[in-house]
PDB file of C-alpha atoms in Angstrom:
ATOM      1  CA  MET A   1      -0.037  -0.074  -0.006  1.00 53.00           C
ATOM      2  CA  SER A   2       3.006   2.250  -0.330  1.00 60.00           C
ATOM      3  CA  ASN A   3       1.251   4.602  -2.769  1.00 76.00           C
ATOM      4  CA  LEU A   4      -1.533   5.052  -0.295  1.00 83.00           C
ATOM      5  CA  THR A   5       0.316   5.367   3.079  1.00 90.00           C
ATOM      6  CA  GLY A   6       0.133   8.603   4.967  1.00 93.00           C
ATOM      7  CA  THR A   7      -2.402  10.746   6.918  1.00 97.00           C
ATOM      8  CA  TYR A   8      -5.275  12.242   5.134  1.00 97.00           C
ATOM      9  CA  ASN A   9      -7.974  14.671   6.344  1.00 98.00           C
ATOM     10  CA  LEU A  10     -11.369  14.533   4.610  1.00 98.00           C
ATOM     11  CA  ASP A  11     -11.903  17.562   2.425  1.00 97.00           C
ATOM     12  CA  PRO A  12     -15.580  18.760   3.242  1.00 96.00           C
ATOM     13  CA  ALA A  13     -15.637  20.773   0.037  1.00 96.00           C
ATOM     14  CA  HIS A  14     -15.345  17.527  -2.040  1.00 96.00           C
ATOM     15  CA  SER A  15     -16.819  14.925   0.164  1.00 98.00           C
ATOM     16  CA  SER A  16     -20.324  14.062   1.460  1.00 98.00           C
ATOM     17  CA  ILE A  17     -21.744  11.933   4.210  1.00 98.00           C
ATOM     18  CA  SER A  18     -25.286  11.016   3.358  1.00 98.00           C
ATOM     19  CA  PHE A  19     -28.081   8.625   4.277  1.00 95.00           C
ATOM     20  CA  THR A  20     -31.137   6.982   2.976  1.00 90.00           C
ATOM     21  CA  VAL A  21     -34.338   5.841   4.553  1.00 87.00           C
ATOM     22  CA  ARG A  22     -37.509   4.265   3.252  1.00 75.00           C
ATOM     23  CA  HIS A  23     -40.421   6.743   3.773  1.00 67.00           C
ATOM     24  CA  ALA A  24     -44.144   5.549   3.868  1.00 55.00           C
ATOM     25  CA  MET A  25     -42.853   2.224   2.752  1.00 64.00           C
ATOM     26  CA  VAL A  26     -43.009   3.525  -0.934  1.00 64.00           C
ATOM     27  CA  THR A  27     -40.103   5.889  -1.522  1.00 75.00           C
ATOM     28  CA  LYS A  28     -36.731   6.868  -0.112  1.00 87.00           C
ATOM     29  CA  VAL A  29     -35.726  10.126   1.419  1.00 88.00           C
ATOM     30  CA  ARG A  30     -32.186  11.092   1.169  1.00 93.00           C
ATOM     31  CA  GLY A  31     -30.310  13.489   3.436  1.00 95.00           C
ATOM     32  CA  GLU A  32     -26.780  14.427   4.258  1.00 97.00           C
ATOM     33  CA  PHE A  33     -24.586  16.148   6.941  1.00 98.00           C
ATOM     34  CA  THR A  34     -22.728  19.293   5.802  1.00 98.00           C
ATOM     35  CA  ASP A  35     -20.499  19.762   8.892  1.00 98.00           C
ATOM     36  CA  PHE A  36     -18.024  16.996   9.607  1.00 98.00           C
ATOM     37  CA  ASP A  37     -14.320  16.147   9.791  1.00 97.00           C
ATOM     38  CA  ALA A  38     -12.364  12.948   9.565  1.00 98.00           C
ATOM     39  CA  THR A  39      -8.888  11.674   9.574  1.00 98.00           C
ATOM     40  CA  VAL A  40      -7.486   8.534   8.090  1.00 96.00           C
ATOM     41  CA  THR A  41      -3.939   7.192   8.534  1.00 96.00           C
ATOM     42  CA  ILE A  42      -2.951   4.512   6.057  1.00 93.00           C
ATOM     43  CA  ALA A  43      -0.090   2.271   7.368  1.00 93.00           C
ATOM     44  CA  GLU A  44       2.238   0.110   5.189  1.00 90.00           C
ATOM     45  CA  ASP A  45       0.491  -2.736   6.812  1.00 91.00           C
ATOM     46  CA  PRO A  46      -3.211  -2.054   6.158  1.00 87.00           C
ATOM     47  CA  ALA A  47      -4.229  -3.709   9.458  1.00 90.00           C
ATOM     48  CA  ALA A  48      -2.273  -1.076  11.364  1.00 94.00           C
ATOM     49  CA  SER A  49      -4.251   1.665   9.814  1.00 95.00           C
ATOM     50  CA  SER A  50      -6.512   4.141  11.727  1.00 97.00           C
ATOM     51  CA  ALA A  51      -9.591   6.435  11.103  1.00 97.00           C
ATOM     52  CA  SER A  52     -11.823   8.618  13.083  1.00 98.00           C
ATOM     53  CA  GLY A  53     -14.457  11.088  12.193  1.00 98.00           C
ATOM     54  CA  THR A  54     -17.129  13.503  13.867  1.00 98.00           C
ATOM     55  CA  VAL A  55     -20.353  14.724  12.350  1.00 98.00           C
ATOM     56  CA  ARG A  56     -22.189  17.693  13.780  1.00 98.00           C
ATOM     57  CA  THR A  57     -25.834  16.480  14.050  1.00 98.00           C
ATOM     58  CA  ALA A  58     -27.291  19.904  13.577  1.00 98.00           C
ATOM     59  CA  SER A  59     -25.849  20.053  10.048  1.00 98.00           C
ATOM     60  CA  VAL A  60     -28.467  17.441   8.836  1.00 97.00           C
ATOM     61  CA  GLU A  61     -30.182  18.579   5.537  1.00 97.00           C
ATOM     62  CA  THR A  62     -32.982  16.738   3.732  1.00 94.00           C
ATOM     63  CA  ARG A  63     -34.099  19.542   1.283  1.00 93.00           C
ATOM     64  CA  ASN A  64     -37.238  20.158   3.291  1.00 93.00           C
ATOM     65  CA  ALA A  65     -37.034  22.712   6.227  1.00 96.00           C
ATOM     66  CA  ASP A  66     -39.880  21.240   8.261  1.00 93.00           C
ATOM     67  CA  ARG A  67     -38.455  17.749   8.033  1.00 88.00           C
ATOM     68  CA  ASP A  68     -34.998  19.098   8.811  1.00 96.00           C
ATOM     69  CA  ALA A  69     -36.351  20.728  12.055  1.00 96.00           C
ATOM     70  CA  HIS A  70     -38.110  17.531  12.956  1.00 91.00           C
ATOM     71  CA  VAL A  71     -34.931  15.299  12.506  1.00 92.00           C
ATOM     72  CA  ARG A  72     -32.909  17.851  14.522  1.00 97.00           C
ATOM     73  CA  GLY A  73     -35.562  17.664  17.406  1.00 94.00           C
ATOM     74  CA  GLU A  74     -36.169  15.155  20.107  1.00 93.00           C
ATOM     75  CA  ASP A  75     -37.796  12.422  17.939  1.00 89.00           C
ATOM     76  CA  PHE A  76     -34.539  11.912  15.945  1.00 90.00           C
ATOM     77  CA  PHE A  77     -31.086  13.334  16.609  1.00 94.00           C
ATOM     78  CA  ALA A  78     -31.957  15.677  19.648  1.00 96.00           C
ATOM     79  CA  VAL A  79     -29.175  18.048  18.444  1.00 98.00           C
ATOM     80  CA  GLU A  80     -29.093  20.220  21.619  1.00 97.00           C
ATOM     81  CA  GLN A  81     -28.390  17.271  23.849  1.00 98.00           C
ATOM     82  CA  TYR A  82     -26.345  15.190  21.298  1.00 98.00           C
ATOM     83  CA  PRO A  83     -24.439  17.600  19.092  1.00 98.00           C
ATOM     84  CA  GLU A  84     -21.965  15.102  17.642  1.00 98.00           C
ATOM     85  CA  MET A  85     -21.871  11.606  16.279  1.00 98.00           C
ATOM     86  CA  THR A  86     -18.512   9.863  16.043  1.00 98.00           C
ATOM     87  CA  PHE A  87     -16.947   6.785  14.353  1.00 98.00           C
ATOM     88  CA  THR A  88     -13.607   5.246  15.318  1.00 98.00           C
ATOM     89  CA  ALA A  89     -12.128   2.412  13.267  1.00 98.00           C
ATOM     90  CA  THR A  90     -11.112  -0.756  15.122  1.00 98.00           C
ATOM     91  CA  SER A  91      -9.922  -2.906  12.088  1.00 97.00           C
ATOM     92  CA  PHE A  92      -9.083  -2.578   8.479  1.00 96.00           C
ATOM     93  CA  ASP A  93      -9.522  -5.616   6.092  1.00 96.00           C
ATOM     94  CA  VAL A  94      -8.393  -4.009   2.911  1.00 93.00           C
ATOM     95  CA  ASP A  95      -6.188  -5.150   0.009  1.00 90.00           C
ATOM     96  CA  ALA A  96      -3.194  -3.114  -1.542  1.00 85.00           C
ATOM     97  CA  GLN A  97      -5.520  -1.032  -3.500  1.00 88.00           C
ATOM     98  CA  GLY A  98      -7.651   0.033  -0.368  1.00 89.00           C
ATOM     99  CA  ASN A  99     -10.610  -2.046  -1.126  1.00 94.00           C
ATOM    100  CA  GLY A 100     -12.329  -4.178   1.497  1.00 97.00           C
ATOM    101  CA  THR A 101     -13.911  -3.411   4.689  1.00 98.00           C
ATOM    102  CA  VAL A 102     -13.261  -1.062   7.736  1.00 98.00           C
ATOM    103  CA  THR A 103     -14.946  -1.938  10.996  1.00 98.00           C
ATOM    104  CA  GLY A 104     -15.300   0.546  13.815  1.00 98.00           C
ATOM    105  CA  ASP A 105     -17.474   1.896  16.615  1.00 98.00           C
ATOM    106  CA  LEU A 106     -20.378   4.365  15.698  1.00 98.00           C
ATOM    107  CA  THR A 107     -21.716   6.415  18.515  1.00 98.00           C
ATOM    108  CA  ILE A 108     -24.978   8.169  18.093  1.00 97.00           C
ATOM    109  CA  LYS A 109     -26.849   9.822  21.128  1.00 96.00           C
ATOM    110  CA  GLU A 110     -24.466   8.214  23.604  1.00 97.00           C
ATOM    111  CA  THR A 111     -24.821   4.658  22.179  1.00 97.00           C
ATOM    112  CA  THR A 112     -21.864   2.899  20.625  1.00 98.00           C
ATOM    113  CA  LYS A 113     -22.329  -0.047  18.247  1.00 98.00           C
ATOM    114  CA  PRO A 114     -19.804  -1.802  15.989  1.00 98.00           C
ATOM    115  CA  ILE A 115     -20.497  -1.396  12.109  1.00 98.00           C
ATOM    116  CA  THR A 116     -18.694  -2.304   9.183  1.00 98.00           C
ATOM    117  CA  PHE A 117     -18.165  -0.067   5.988  1.00 98.00           C
ATOM    118  CA  ASP A 118     -17.682  -1.706   2.531  1.00 98.00           C
ATOM    119  CA  VAL A 119     -14.987   0.494   1.169  1.00 97.00           C
ATOM    120  CA  GLU A 120     -13.834   1.105  -2.407  1.00 97.00           C
ATOM    121  CA  THR A 121     -10.679   3.263  -3.067  1.00 94.00           C
ATOM    122  CA  PHE A 122     -10.267   5.038  -6.329  1.00 93.00           C
ATOM    123  CA  GLY A 123      -6.652   5.888  -5.943  1.00 87.00           C
ATOM    124  CA  VAL A 124      -4.228   8.763  -5.286  1.00 91.00           C
ATOM    125  CA  GLU A 125      -3.860  11.784  -7.401  1.00 92.00           C
ATOM    126  CA  GLU A 126      -2.096  15.082  -7.213  1.00 93.00           C
ATOM    127  CA  ASP A 127      -4.631  17.958  -7.821  1.00 93.00           C
ATOM    128  CA  PRO A 128      -3.746  21.202  -9.717  1.00 94.00           C
ATOM    129  CA  PHE A 129      -3.014  22.987  -6.504  1.00 94.00           C
ATOM    130  CA  GLY A 130      -0.389  20.493  -5.468  1.00 95.00           C
ATOM    131  CA  ASN A 131      -2.434  18.478  -2.971  1.00 95.00           C
ATOM    132  CA  THR A 132      -2.189  14.744  -2.820  1.00 95.00           C
ATOM    133  CA  ARG A 133      -5.845  13.380  -2.697  1.00 96.00           C
ATOM    134  CA  ILE A 134      -7.254   9.856  -2.068  1.00 95.00           C
ATOM    135  CA  GLY A 135     -10.725   9.113  -3.332  1.00 96.00           C
ATOM    136  CA  PHE A 136     -12.997   6.495  -1.833  1.00 96.00           C
ATOM    137  CA  GLU A 137     -16.544   5.468  -1.184  1.00 98.00           C
ATOM    138  CA  ALA A 138     -17.687   3.727   1.934  1.00 98.00           C
ATOM    139  CA  ARG A 139     -21.138   2.047   2.572  1.00 98.00           C
ATOM    140  CA  THR A 140     -22.999   0.517   5.451  1.00 98.00           C
ATOM    141  CA  THR A 141     -26.511   0.063   6.893  1.00 97.00           C
ATOM    142  CA  ILE A 142     -27.619   0.471  10.420  1.00 97.00           C
ATOM    143  CA  ASN A 143     -30.829   0.041  12.365  1.00 93.00           C
ATOM    144  CA  ARG A 144     -31.632   3.532  13.800  1.00 89.00           C
ATOM    145  CA  SER A 145     -33.611   2.188  16.736  1.00 90.00           C
ATOM    146  CA  GLU A 146     -30.368   0.534  18.080  1.00 94.00           C
ATOM    147  CA  TYR A 147     -29.211   4.147  18.552  1.00 94.00           C
ATOM    148  CA  GLY A 148     -32.249   5.357  20.277  1.00 91.00           C
ATOM    149  CA  ILE A 149     -33.921   6.979  17.365  1.00 85.00           C
ATOM    150  CA  ASN A 150     -37.212   5.556  17.769  1.00 81.00           C
ATOM    151  CA  PHE A 151     -39.672   7.826  16.304  1.00 67.00           C
ATOM    152  CA  GLN A 152     -42.460   6.036  14.234  1.00 68.00           C
ATOM    153  CA  ALA A 153     -45.963   6.775  12.939  1.00 56.00           C
ATOM    154  CA  PRO A 154     -48.045   3.759  11.856  1.00 53.00           C
ATOM    155  CA  LEU A 155     -49.638   3.612   8.355  1.00 47.00           C
ATOM    156  CA  ASN A 156     -53.101   2.353   7.690  1.00 53.00           C
ATOM    157  CA  SER A 157     -51.521  -0.605   5.759  1.00 59.00           C
ATOM    158  CA  GLY A 158     -49.887  -1.797   8.983  1.00 56.00           C
ATOM    159  CA  GLY A 159     -46.546  -0.406   7.795  1.00 52.00           C
ATOM    160  CA  MET A 160     -44.483   2.301   9.262  1.00 54.00           C
ATOM    161  CA  LEU A 161     -43.835   5.876   8.257  1.00 59.00           C
ATOM    162  CA  VAL A 162     -39.908   5.654   8.439  1.00 71.00           C
ATOM    163  CA  SER A 163     -37.809   2.558   7.964  1.00 78.00           C
ATOM    164  CA  GLU A 164     -35.684   1.211  10.808  1.00 82.00           C
ATOM    165  CA  LYS A 165     -32.965   0.542   8.189  1.00 88.00           C
ATOM    166  CA  VAL A 166     -30.750   3.482   7.331  1.00 91.00           C
ATOM    167  CA  GLY A 167     -28.143   3.377   4.383  1.00 94.00           C
ATOM    168  CA  ILE A 168     -25.022   5.403   5.166  1.00 97.00           C
ATOM    169  CA  GLU A 169     -22.679   6.496   2.339  1.00 98.00           C
ATOM    170  CA  ILE A 170     -19.422   8.415   2.477  1.00 98.00           C
ATOM    171  CA  GLU A 171     -17.997   9.816  -0.827  1.00 98.00           C
ATOM    172  CA  GLY A 172     -14.555  11.019   0.269  1.00 97.00           C
ATOM    173  CA  SER A 173     -11.909  13.063  -1.106  1.00 97.00           C
ATOM    174  CA  ALA A 174      -9.012  13.336   1.443  1.00 97.00           C
ATOM    175  CA  ILE A 175      -5.940  15.479   1.393  1.00 97.00           C
ATOM    176  CA  LYS A 176      -2.573  14.127   2.469  1.00 97.00           C
ATOM    177  CA  GLN A 177      -1.083  15.963   5.286  1.00 95.00           C
TER     178      GLN A 177
END
């Protein structure tokens, strides 16, 4: 992994942290967090790599002001009481190209659970400004109720308004330090 080794900071101007939930059992609602930071250190031995990140929960955006206010409130993220969610990697199982899985601890609303991201790395490139960048995507799925996000409204069909399953996707561009 010698061409990937080093410490990288996620570039928020060229990265996104987004989520998808099923709404009313018939469609998907997408959202993203706009205020976050993360650092990844890729070691020569991939298993010795590390990563951590923080998301400010008040930065959630779903393209609907009323929904955003609801998601920031007590029914979902309770951003006043829990202003941040964090991820700390505990193991890397990636190949020399940076593809594989990264497992770690995700903390939301003071509840910490292990999760595993499927990671695809697109390589390293120098941008026109002299920055060395690594590009990657990471995906996982969590059950929101395991983190104390339990809001629900039943539908006449017997289904629920918001799915328990939440897809999380990171589209990352990180700059080598």
